[in-house]
PDB file of C-alpha atoms in Angstrom:
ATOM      1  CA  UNK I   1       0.000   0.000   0.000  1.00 71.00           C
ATOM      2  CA  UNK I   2       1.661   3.368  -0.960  1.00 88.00           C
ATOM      3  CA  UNK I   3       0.677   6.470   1.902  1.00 90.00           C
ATOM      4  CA  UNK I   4       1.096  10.237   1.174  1.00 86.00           C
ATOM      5  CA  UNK I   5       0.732  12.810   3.717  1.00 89.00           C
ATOM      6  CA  UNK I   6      -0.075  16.339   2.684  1.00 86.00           C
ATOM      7  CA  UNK I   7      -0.642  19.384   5.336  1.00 84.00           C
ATOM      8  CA  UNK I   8      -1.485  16.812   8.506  1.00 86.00           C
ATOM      9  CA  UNK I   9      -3.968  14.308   6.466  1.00 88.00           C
ATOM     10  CA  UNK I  10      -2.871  10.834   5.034  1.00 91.00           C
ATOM     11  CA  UNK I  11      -4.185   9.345   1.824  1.00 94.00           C
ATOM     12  CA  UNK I  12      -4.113   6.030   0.773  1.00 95.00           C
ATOM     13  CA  UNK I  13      -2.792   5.615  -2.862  1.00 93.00           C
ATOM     14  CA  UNK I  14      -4.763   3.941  -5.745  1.00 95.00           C
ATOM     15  CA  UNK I  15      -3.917   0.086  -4.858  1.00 94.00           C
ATOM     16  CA  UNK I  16      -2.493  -1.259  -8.792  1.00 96.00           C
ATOM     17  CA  UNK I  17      -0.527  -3.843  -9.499  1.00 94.00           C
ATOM     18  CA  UNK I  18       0.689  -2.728 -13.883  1.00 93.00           C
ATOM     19  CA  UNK I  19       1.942  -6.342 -14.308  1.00 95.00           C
ATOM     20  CA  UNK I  20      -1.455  -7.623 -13.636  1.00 96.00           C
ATOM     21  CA  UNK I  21      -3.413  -5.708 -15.881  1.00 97.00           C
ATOM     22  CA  UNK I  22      -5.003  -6.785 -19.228  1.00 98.00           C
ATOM     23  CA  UNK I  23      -5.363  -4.046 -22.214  1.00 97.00           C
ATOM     24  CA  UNK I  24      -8.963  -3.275 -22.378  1.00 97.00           C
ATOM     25  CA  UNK I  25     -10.442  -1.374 -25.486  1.00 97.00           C
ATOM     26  CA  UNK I  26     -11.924   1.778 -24.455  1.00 97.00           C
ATOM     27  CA  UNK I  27     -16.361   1.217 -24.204  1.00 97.00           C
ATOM     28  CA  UNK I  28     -18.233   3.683 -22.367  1.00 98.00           C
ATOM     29  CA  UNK I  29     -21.185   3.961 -23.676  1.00 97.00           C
ATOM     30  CA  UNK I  30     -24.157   2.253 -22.050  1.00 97.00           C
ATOM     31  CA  UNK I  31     -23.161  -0.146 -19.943  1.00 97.00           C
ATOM     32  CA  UNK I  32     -19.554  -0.896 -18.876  1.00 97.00           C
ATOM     33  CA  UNK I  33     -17.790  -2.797 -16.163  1.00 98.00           C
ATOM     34  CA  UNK I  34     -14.176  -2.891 -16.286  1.00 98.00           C
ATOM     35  CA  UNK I  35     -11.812  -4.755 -13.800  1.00 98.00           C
ATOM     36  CA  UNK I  36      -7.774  -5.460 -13.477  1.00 98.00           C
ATOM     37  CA  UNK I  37      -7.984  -3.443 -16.847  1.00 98.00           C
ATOM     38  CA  UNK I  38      -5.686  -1.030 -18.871  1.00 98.00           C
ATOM     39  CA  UNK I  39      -7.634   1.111 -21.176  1.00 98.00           C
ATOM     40  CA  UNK I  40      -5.502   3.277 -23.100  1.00 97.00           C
ATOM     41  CA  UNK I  41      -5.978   5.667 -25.771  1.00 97.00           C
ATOM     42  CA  UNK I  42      -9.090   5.862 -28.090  1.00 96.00           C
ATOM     43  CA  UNK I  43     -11.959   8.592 -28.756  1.00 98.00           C
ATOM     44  CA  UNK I  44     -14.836   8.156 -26.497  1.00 98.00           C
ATOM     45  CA  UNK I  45     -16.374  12.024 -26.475  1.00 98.00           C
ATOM     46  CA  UNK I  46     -20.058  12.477 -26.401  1.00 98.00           C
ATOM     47  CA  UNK I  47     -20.732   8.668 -25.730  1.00 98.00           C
ATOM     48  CA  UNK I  48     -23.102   8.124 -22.600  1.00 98.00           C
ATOM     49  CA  UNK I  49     -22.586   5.530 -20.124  1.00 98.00           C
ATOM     50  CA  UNK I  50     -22.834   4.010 -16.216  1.00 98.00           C
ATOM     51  CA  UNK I  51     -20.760   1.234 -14.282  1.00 98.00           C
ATOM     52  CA  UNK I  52     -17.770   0.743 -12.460  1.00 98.00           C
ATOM     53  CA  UNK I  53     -14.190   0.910 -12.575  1.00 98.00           C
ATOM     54  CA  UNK I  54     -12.320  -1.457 -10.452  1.00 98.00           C
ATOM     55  CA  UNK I  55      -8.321  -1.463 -10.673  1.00 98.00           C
ATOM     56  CA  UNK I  56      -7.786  -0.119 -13.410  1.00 98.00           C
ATOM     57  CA  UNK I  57      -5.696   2.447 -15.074  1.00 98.00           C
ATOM     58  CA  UNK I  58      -6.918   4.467 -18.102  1.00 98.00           C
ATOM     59  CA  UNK I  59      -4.981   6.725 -19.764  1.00 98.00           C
ATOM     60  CA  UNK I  60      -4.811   8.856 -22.943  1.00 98.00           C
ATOM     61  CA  UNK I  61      -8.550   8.382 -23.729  1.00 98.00           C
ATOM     62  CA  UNK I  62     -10.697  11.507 -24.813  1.00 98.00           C
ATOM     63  CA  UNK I  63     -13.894  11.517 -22.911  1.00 98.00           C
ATOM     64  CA  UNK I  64     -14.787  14.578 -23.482  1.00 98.00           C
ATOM     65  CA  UNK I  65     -18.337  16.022 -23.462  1.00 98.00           C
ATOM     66  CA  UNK I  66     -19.171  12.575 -22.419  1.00 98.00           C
ATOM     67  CA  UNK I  67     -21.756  11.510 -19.896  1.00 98.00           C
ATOM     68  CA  UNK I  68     -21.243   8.679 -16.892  1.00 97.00           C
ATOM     69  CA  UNK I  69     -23.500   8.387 -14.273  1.00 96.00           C
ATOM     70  CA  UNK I  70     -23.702   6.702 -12.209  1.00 97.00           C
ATOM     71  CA  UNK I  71     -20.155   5.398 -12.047  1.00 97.00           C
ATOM     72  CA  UNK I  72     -18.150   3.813  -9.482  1.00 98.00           C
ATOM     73  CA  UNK I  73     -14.599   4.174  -9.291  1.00 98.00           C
ATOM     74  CA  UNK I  74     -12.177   1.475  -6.766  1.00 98.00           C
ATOM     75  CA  UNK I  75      -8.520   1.897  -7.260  1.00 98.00           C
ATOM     76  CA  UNK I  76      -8.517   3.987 -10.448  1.00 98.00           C
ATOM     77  CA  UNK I  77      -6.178   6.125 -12.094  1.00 98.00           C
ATOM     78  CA  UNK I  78      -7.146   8.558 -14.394  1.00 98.00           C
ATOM     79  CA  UNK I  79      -3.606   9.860 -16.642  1.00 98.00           C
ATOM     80  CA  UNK I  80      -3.782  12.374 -19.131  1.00 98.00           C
ATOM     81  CA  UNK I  81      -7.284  12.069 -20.436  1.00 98.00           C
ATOM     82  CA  UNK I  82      -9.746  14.300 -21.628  1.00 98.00           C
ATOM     83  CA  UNK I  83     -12.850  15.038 -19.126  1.00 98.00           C
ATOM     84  CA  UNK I  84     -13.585  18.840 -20.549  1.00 98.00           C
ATOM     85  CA  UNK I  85     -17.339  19.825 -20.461  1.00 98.00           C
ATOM     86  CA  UNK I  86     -17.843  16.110 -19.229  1.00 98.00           C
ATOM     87  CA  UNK I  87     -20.712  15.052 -16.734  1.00 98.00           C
ATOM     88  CA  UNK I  88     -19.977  12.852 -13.935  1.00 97.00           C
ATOM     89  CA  UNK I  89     -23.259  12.460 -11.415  1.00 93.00           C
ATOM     90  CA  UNK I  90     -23.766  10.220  -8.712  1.00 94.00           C
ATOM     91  CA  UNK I  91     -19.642   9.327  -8.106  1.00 97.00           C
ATOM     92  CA  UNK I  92     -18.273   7.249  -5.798  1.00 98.00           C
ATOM     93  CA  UNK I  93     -15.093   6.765  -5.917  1.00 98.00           C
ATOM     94  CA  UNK I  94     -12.288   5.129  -3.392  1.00 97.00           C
ATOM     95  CA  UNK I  95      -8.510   5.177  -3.818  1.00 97.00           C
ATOM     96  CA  UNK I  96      -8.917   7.374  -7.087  1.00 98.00           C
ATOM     97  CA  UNK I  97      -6.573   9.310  -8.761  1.00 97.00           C
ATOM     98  CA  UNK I  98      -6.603  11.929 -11.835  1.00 98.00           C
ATOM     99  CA  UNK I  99      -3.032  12.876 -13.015  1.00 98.00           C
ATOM    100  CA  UNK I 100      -1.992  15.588 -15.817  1.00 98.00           C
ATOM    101  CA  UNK I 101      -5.779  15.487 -17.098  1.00 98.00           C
ATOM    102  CA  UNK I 102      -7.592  18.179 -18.638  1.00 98.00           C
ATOM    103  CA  UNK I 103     -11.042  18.757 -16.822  1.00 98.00           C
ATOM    104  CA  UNK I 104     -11.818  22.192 -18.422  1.00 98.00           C
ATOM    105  CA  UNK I 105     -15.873  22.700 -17.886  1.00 98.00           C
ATOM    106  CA  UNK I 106     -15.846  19.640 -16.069  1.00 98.00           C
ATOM    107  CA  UNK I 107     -19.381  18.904 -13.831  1.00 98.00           C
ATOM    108  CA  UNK I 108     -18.714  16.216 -11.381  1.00 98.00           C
ATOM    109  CA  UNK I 109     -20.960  15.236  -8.103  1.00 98.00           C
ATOM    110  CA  UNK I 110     -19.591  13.071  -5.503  1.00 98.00           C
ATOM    111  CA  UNK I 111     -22.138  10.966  -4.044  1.00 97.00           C
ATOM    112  CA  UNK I 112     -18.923   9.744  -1.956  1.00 97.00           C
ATOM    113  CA  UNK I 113     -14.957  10.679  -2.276  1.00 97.00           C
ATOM    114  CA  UNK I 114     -12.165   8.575   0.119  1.00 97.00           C
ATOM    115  CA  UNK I 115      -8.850   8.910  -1.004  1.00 97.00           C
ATOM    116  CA  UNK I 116      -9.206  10.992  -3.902  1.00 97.00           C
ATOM    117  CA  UNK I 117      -6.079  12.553  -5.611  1.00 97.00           C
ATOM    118  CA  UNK I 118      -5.207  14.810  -8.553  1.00 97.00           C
ATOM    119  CA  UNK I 119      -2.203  16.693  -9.453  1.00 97.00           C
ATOM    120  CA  UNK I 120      -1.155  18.483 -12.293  1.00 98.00           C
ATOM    121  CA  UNK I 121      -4.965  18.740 -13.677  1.00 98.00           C
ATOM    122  CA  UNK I 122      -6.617  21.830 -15.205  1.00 98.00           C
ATOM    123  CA  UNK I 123     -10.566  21.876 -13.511  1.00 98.00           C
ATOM    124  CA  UNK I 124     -10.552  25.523 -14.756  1.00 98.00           C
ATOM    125  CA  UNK I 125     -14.431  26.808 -14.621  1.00 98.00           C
ATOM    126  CA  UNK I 126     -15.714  23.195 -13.815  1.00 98.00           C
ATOM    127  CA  UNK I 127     -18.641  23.057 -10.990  1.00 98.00           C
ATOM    128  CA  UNK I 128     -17.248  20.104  -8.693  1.00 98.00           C
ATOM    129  CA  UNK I 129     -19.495  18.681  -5.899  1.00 98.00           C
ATOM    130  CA  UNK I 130     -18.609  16.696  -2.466  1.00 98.00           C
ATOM    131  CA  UNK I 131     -21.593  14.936  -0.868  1.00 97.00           C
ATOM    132  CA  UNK I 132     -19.731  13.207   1.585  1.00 96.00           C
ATOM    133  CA  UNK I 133     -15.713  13.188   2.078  1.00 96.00           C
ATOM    134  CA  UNK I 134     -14.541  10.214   3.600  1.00 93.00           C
ATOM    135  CA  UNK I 135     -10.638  10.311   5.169  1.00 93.00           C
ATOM    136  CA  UNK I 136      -8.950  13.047   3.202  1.00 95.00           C
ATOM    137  CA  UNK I 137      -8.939  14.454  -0.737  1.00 97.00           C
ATOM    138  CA  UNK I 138      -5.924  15.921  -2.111  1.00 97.00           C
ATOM    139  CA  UNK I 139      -5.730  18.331  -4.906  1.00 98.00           C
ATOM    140  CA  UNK I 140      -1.831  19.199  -5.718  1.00 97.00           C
ATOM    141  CA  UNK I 141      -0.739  22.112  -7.984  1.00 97.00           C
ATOM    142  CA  UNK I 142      -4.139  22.216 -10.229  1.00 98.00           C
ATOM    143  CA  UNK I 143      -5.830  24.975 -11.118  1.00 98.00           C
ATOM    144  CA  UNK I 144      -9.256  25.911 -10.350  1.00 98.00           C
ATOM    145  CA  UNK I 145      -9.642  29.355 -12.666  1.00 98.00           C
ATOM    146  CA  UNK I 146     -14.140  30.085 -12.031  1.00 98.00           C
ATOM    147  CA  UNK I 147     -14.424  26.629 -10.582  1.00 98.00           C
ATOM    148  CA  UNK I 148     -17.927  26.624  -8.526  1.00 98.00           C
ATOM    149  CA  UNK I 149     -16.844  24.367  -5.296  1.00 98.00           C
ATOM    150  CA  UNK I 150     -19.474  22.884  -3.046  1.00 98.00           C
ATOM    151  CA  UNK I 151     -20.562  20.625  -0.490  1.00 98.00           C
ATOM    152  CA  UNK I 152     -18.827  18.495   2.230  1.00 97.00           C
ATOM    153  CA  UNK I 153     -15.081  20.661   2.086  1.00 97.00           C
ATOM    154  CA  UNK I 154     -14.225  18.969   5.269  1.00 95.00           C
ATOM    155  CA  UNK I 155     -10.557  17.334   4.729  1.00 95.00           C
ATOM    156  CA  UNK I 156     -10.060  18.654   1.643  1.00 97.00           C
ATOM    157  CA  UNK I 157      -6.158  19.726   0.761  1.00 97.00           C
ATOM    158  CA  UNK I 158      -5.709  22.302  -2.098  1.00 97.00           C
ATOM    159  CA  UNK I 159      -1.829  21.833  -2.390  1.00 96.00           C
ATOM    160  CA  UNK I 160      -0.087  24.419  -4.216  1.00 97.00           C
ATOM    161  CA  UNK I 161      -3.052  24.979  -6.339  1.00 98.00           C
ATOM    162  CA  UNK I 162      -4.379  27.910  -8.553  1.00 97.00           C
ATOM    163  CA  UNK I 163      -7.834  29.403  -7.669  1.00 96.00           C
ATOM    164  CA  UNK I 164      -8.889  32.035  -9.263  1.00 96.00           C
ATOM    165  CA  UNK I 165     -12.280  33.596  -8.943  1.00 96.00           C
ATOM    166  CA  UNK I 166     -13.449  30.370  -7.449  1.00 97.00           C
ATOM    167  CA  UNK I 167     -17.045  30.116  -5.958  1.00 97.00           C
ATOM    168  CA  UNK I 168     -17.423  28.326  -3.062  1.00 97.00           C
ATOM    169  CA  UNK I 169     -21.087  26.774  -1.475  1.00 97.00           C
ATOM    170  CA  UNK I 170     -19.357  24.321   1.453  1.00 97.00           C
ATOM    171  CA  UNK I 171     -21.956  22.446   3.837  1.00 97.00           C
ATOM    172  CA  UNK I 172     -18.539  21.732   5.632  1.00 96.00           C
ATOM    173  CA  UNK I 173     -14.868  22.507   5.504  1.00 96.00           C
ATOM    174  CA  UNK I 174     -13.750  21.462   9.045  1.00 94.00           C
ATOM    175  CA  UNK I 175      -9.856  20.446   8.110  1.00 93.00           C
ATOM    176  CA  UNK I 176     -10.225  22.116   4.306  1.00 95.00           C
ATOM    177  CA  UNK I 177      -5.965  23.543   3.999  1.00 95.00           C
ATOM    178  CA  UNK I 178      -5.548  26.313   1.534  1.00 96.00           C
ATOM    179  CA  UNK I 179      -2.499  27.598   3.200  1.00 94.00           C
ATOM    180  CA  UNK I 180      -0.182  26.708   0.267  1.00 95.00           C
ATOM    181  CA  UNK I 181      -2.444  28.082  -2.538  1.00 96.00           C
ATOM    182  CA  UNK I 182      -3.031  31.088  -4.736  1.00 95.00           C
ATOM    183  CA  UNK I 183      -6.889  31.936  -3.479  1.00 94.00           C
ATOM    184  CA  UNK I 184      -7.309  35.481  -5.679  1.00 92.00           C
ATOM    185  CA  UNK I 185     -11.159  36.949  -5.808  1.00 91.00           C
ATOM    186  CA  UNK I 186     -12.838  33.773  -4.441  1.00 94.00           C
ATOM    187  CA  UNK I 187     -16.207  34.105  -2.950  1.00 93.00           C
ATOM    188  CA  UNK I 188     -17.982  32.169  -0.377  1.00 94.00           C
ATOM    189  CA  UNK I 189     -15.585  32.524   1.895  1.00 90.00           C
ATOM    190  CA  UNK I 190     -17.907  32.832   4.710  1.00 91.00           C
ATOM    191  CA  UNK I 191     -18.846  29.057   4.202  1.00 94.00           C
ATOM    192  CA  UNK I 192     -15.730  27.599   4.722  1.00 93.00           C
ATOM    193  CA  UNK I 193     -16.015  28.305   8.509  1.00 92.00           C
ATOM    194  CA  UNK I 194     -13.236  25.380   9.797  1.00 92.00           C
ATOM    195  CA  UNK I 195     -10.933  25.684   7.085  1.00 93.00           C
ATOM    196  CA  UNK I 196      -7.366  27.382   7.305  1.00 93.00           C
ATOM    197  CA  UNK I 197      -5.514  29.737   5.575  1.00 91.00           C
ATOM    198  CA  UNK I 198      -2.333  31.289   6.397  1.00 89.00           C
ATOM    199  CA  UNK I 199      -1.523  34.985   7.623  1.00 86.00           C
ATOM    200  CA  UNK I 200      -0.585  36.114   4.522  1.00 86.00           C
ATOM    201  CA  UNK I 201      -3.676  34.846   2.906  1.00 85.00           C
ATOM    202  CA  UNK I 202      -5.862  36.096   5.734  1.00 80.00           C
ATOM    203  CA  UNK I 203      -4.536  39.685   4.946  1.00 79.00           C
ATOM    204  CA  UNK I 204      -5.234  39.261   1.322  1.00 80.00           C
ATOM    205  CA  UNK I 205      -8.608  37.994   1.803  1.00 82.00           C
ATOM    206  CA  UNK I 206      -9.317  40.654   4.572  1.00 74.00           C
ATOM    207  CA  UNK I 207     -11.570  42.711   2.425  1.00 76.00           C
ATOM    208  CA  UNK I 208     -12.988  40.146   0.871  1.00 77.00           C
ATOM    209  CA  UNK I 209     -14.361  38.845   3.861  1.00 68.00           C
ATOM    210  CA  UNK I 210     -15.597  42.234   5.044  1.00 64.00           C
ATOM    211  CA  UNK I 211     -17.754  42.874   1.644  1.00 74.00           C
ATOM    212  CA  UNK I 212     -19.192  39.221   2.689  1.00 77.00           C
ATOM    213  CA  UNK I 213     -20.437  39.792   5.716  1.00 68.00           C
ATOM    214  CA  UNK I 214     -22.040  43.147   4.957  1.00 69.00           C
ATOM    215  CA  UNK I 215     -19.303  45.450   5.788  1.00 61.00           C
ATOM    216  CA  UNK I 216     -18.191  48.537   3.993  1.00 65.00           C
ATOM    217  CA  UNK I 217     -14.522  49.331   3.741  1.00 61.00           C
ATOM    218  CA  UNK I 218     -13.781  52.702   3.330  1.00 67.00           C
ATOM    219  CA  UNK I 219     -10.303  53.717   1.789  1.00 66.00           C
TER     220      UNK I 219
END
């Protein structure tokens, strides 16, 4: 089992053994149910589908504009494919992982998230939705440019991660970590009561957080 630890909160790793894989074309539309599987490369954008994913690796596949729901996702890694402007309702998804993917326009609804990872992803103006967090998610060094991020925040780690503009609607963010990210114009700040940010941010943010809660700020 590979670990990583990111500002206090431990994730476990998508569990994958390569050598046991078999190549799998790529079929998502309808119905789908892939297992032990390596799915790489192919154009599936615009096709429609549900099922699960269950140790399995795809990468290099274009999904874009594409429609899965429900889908469940157990130890699966996501590299380099294409989700922009693709719909992803009623997620669950354990020990999952999205690496160098482009998620532009991305909407995405996590009935559940536990050990969820992504680095190096674009999710730039994408509307991404926590229902329940279980353990910890980690976003490192993505960017969020006009994201709309809601729900259960609670132990959610933005890593070294762009936001820009980003709209936030959080139920919870007890043990959300922003304190090594770029947070410039965000709103909904006064939702995220739990989560931290450090002085530096707090002082950015200051005005922000006045206009928020009704204050004026005279100069």
């Amino acid at each position: 089992m590979d670990f990583l630890k990111v500002a206090g909160k431990t994730i476990q790793r998508a569990s994958i053994e390569e050598e046991d894989l078999l190549n799998q074309p790529p079929a998502f539309r309808g119905e789908f149910d892939y297992a032990t599987a390596r799915i790489e490369g192919g154009d599936q954008s615009e096709v429609a589908g549900e099922g699960s994913l269950s140790v399995v690796v795809v990468s290099a596949v274009d999904l874009s504009n594409s429609r899965l729901a429900p889908i469940g996702l157990s130890d699966v890694r996501f590299e380099n494919v294409n989700l922009s402007n693709a719909v992803m309702s009623e997620t669950s998804a354990r020990r999952t992982e999205f690496l160098r993917s482009q998620a532009i326009g991305l909407r995405i609804d996590f009935a559940q998230a536990a050990d969820l990872y992504a680095e190096d992803c674009r999710f730039d103006y994408a509307a991404i939705r926590f229902e329940r967090v279980k353990n910890a998610v980690v976003f490192r060094r993505c960017s969020f440019r006009e994201t709309a991020i809601s729900g259960d925040l609670s132990n959610v780690v933005f890593d070294d991660c762009e936001m820009d503009q980003v709209e936030f609607d959080a139920t919870r963010a007890s043990g959300c970590d922003f304190t090594s990210s770029r947070l410039i114009g965000v709103r909904g700040l006064l939702t995220l009561r739990g989560a931290r940010i450090d002085a530096d941010q707090a002082g950015t943010l200051g005005t922000q957080f006045a206009s928020e809660a009704g204050l004026t700020v005279v100069t």
